[in-house]
Coordinates of C-alpha atoms in Angstrom, one line a residue:
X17 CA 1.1 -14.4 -2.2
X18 CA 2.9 -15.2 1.1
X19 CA 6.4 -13.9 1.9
X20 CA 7.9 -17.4 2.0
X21 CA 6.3 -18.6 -1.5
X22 CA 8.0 -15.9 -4.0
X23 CA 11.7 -14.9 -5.1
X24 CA 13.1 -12.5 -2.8
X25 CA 15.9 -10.4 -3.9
X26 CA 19.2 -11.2 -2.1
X27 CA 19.6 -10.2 1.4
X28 CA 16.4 -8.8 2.8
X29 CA 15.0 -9.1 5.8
X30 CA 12.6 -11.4 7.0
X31 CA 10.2 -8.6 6.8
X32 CA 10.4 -8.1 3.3
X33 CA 12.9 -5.1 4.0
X34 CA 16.5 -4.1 2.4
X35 CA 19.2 -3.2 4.7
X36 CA 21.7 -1.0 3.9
X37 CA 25.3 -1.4 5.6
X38 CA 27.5 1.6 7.0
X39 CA 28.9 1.4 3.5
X40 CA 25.8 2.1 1.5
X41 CA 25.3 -1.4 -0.1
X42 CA 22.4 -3.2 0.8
X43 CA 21.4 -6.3 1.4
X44 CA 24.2 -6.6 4.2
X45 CA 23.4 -8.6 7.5
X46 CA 22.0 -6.4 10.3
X47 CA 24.6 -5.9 13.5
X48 CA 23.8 -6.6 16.7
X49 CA 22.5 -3.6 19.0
X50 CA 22.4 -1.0 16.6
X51 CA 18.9 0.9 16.7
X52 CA 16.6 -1.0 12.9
X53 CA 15.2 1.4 11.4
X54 CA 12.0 0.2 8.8
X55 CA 11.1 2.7 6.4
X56 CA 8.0 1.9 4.8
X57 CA 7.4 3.9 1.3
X58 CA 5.6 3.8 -2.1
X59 CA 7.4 6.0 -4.9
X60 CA 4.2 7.2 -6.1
X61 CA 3.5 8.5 -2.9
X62 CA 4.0 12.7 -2.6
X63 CA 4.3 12.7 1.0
X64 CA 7.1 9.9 0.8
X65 CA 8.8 12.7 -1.6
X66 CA 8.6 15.0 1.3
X67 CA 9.7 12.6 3.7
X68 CA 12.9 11.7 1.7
X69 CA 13.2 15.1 1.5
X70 CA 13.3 16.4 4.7
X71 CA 15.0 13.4 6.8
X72 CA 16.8 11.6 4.1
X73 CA 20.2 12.9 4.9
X74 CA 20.1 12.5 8.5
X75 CA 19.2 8.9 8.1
X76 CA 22.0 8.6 5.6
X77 CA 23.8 10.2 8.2
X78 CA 23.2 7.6 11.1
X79 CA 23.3 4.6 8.6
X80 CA 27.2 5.7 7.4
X81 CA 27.8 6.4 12.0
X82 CA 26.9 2.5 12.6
X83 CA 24.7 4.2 15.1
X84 CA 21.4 2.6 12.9
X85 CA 20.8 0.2 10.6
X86 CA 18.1 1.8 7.5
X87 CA 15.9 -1.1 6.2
X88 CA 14.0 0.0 2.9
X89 CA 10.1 -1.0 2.4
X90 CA 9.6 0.1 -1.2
X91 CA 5.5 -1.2 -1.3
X92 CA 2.7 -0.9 -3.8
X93 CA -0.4 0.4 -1.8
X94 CA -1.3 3.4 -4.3
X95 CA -1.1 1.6 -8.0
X96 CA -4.8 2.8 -8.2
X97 CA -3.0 6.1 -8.8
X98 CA -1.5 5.8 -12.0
X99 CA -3.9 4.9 -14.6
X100 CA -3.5 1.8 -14.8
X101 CA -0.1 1.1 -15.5
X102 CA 0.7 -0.1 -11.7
X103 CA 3.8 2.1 -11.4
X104 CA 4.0 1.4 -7.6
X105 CA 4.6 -2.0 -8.5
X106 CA 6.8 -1.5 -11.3
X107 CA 9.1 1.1 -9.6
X108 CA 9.4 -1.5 -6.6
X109 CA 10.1 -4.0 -8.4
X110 CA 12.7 -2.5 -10.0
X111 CA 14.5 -1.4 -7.0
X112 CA 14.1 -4.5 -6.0
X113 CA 15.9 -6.2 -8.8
X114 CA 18.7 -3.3 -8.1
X115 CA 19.1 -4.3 -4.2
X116 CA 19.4 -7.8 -5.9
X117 CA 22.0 -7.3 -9.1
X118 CA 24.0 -4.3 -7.9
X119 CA 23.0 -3.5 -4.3
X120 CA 25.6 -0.6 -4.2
X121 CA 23.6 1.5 -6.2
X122 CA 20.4 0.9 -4.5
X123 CA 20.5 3.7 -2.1
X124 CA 21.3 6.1 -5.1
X125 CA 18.5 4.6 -6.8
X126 CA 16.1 5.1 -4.3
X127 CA 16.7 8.8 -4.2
X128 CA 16.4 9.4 -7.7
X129 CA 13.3 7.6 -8.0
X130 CA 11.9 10.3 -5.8
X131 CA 14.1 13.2 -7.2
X132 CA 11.8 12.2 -10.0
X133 CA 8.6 11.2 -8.7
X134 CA 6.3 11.3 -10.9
X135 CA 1.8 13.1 -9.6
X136 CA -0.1 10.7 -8.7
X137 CA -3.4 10.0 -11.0
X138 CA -0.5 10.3 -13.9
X139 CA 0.5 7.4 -16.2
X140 CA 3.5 7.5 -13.7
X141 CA 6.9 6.7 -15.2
X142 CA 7.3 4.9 -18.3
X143 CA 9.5 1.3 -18.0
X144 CA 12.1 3.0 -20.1
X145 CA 12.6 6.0 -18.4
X146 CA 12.8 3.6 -15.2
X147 CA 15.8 1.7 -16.4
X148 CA 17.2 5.6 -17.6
X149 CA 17.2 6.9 -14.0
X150 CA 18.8 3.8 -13.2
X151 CA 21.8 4.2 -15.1
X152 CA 21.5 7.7 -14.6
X153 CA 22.9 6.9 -10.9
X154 CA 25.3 4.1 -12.2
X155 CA 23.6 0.9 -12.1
X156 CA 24.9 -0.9 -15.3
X157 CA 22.1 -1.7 -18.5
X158 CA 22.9 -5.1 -18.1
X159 CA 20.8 -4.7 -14.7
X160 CA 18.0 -2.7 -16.3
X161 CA 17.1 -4.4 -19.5
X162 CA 16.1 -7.1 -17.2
X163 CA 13.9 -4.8 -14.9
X164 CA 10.9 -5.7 -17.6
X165 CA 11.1 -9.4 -16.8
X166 CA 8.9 -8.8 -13.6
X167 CA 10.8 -11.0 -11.4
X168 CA 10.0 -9.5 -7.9
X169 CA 6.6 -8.4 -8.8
X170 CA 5.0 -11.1 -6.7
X171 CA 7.2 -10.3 -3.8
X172 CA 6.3 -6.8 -3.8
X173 CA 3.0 -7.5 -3.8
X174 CA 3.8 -10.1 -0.6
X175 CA 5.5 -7.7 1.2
X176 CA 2.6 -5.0 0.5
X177 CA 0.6 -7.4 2.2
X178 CA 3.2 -8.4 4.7
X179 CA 3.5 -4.8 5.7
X180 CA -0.5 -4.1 6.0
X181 CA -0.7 -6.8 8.3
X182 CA 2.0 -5.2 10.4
X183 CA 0.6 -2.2 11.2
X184 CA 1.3 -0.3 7.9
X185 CA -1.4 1.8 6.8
X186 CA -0.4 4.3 4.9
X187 CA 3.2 5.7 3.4
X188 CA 5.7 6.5 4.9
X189 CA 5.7 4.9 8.3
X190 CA 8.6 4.2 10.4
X191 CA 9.6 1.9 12.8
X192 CA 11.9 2.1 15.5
X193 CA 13.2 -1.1 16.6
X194 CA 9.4 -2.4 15.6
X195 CA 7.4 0.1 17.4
X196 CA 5.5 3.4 14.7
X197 CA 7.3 6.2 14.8
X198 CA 4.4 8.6 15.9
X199 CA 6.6 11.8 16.3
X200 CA 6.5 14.5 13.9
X201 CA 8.8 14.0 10.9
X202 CA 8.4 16.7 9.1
X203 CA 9.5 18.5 12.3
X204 CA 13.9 18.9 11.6
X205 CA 16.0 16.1 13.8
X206 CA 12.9 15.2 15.4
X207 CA 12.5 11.8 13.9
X208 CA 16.7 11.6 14.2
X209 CA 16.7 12.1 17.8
X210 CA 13.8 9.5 17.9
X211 CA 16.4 7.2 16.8
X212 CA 19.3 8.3 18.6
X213 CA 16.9 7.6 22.1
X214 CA 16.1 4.7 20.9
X215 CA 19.8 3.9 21.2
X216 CA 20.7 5.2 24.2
X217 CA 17.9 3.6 26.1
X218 CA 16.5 0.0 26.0
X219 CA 12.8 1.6 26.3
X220 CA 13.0 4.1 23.6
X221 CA 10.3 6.3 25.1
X222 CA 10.3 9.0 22.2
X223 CA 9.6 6.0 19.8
X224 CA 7.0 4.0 21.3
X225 CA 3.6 5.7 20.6
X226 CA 2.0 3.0 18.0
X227 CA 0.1 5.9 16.2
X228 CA 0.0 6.1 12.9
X229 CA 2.1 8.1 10.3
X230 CA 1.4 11.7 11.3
X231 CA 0.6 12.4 7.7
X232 CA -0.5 9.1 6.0
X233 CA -1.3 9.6 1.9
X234 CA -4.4 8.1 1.1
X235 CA -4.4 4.4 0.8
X236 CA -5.7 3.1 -3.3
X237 CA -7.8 0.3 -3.5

């Protein structure tokens, strides 16, 4: 489906992607001259795990400074990896209904849906235990009974598509101000003073090799 045909949750970007303000909420309008940041991720993916992991707080960090705006991709390229039950999709959608209904929680949410990542070629998380990790960080039942109603599910898969047609091969991959991030994350402050260059110079030399994610997680069917 294309981008401009399906119900987007409030806020996002043109590009499919979820802002989040200097407060933490998302869905907040990007300023102008601060450094974007796209983060490109799928929650089944083990590598995104790492990647939260290891550079998580420092983008955190640099969202709460004003110094960069963090705009969240969650995308469904590795449903092939859960027997069936699409949890790529269905964790996506479900933080994307969260960015929509309560988009102070999203951030939280995000994390925990890594904190609790589930092996890929497993059944992945059940829909129940979804909406439970969601109220686990605060976001109110009201909000997750209605995460089983699918709404988003077409525009996760539009901005999956959206995303492969941009350049997005594999998960994670980051953009600084639109260019891959072809440093090393898993490297400590490399990919934050990536960012913070980008700032300081309108060429943003340490950002603008278009190679691919350093460590790309196999791409499902």
């Amino acid at each position: 489906p294309a981008l401009s045909k399906v119900a987007a949750p409030a806020g996002v970007t043109a590009n499919a992607g979820i802002p989040i303000g200097p407060d933490g909420v998302a869905g907040k309008a990007i300023p102008a001259g601060v450094v974007v940041v796209d983060l490109y991720t799928d929650f089944m993916c083990p590598v995104c795990g790492a990647f939260e992991q290891q550079n998580g707080a420092d983008l955190d960090a640099l969202s709460k400074a004003g110094t960069a705006t963090i705009v969240y991709h969650p995308v469904s390229i590795l449903d092939g990896l859960s027997n069936g039950t699409n949890y790529s999709t269905r964790a996506a959608q479900a933080a994307a209904v969260v960015a929509d209904q309560d988009p102070a929680h999203y951030l939280a949410f995000d994390e925990a849906l890594f904190a609790n990542q589930p092996k890929e070629n497993t059944s992945g998380l059940t829909n129940g235990q979804i909406e439970q990790i969601a109220q686990g960080v605060g976001v109110p039942s009201s909000v997750t009974a209605t995460f089983a109603d699918g709404k988003f599910v077409n525009w996760v898969a539009a901005a999956t598509e959206d995303a492969s047609k941009n350049g997005v091969s594999g998960t994670p991959t980051v953009k600084i101000n639109g260019k891959v991030f072809g440093g090393n994350w898993q490297t400590a402050g490399e990919l934050k003073a990536a960012i913070a260059a980008a700032g300081g110079s309108a060429s943003g030399a340490a950002s603008s090799t278009p190679s691919a994610s350093s460590t790309p997680s196999p791409s499902a069917s």
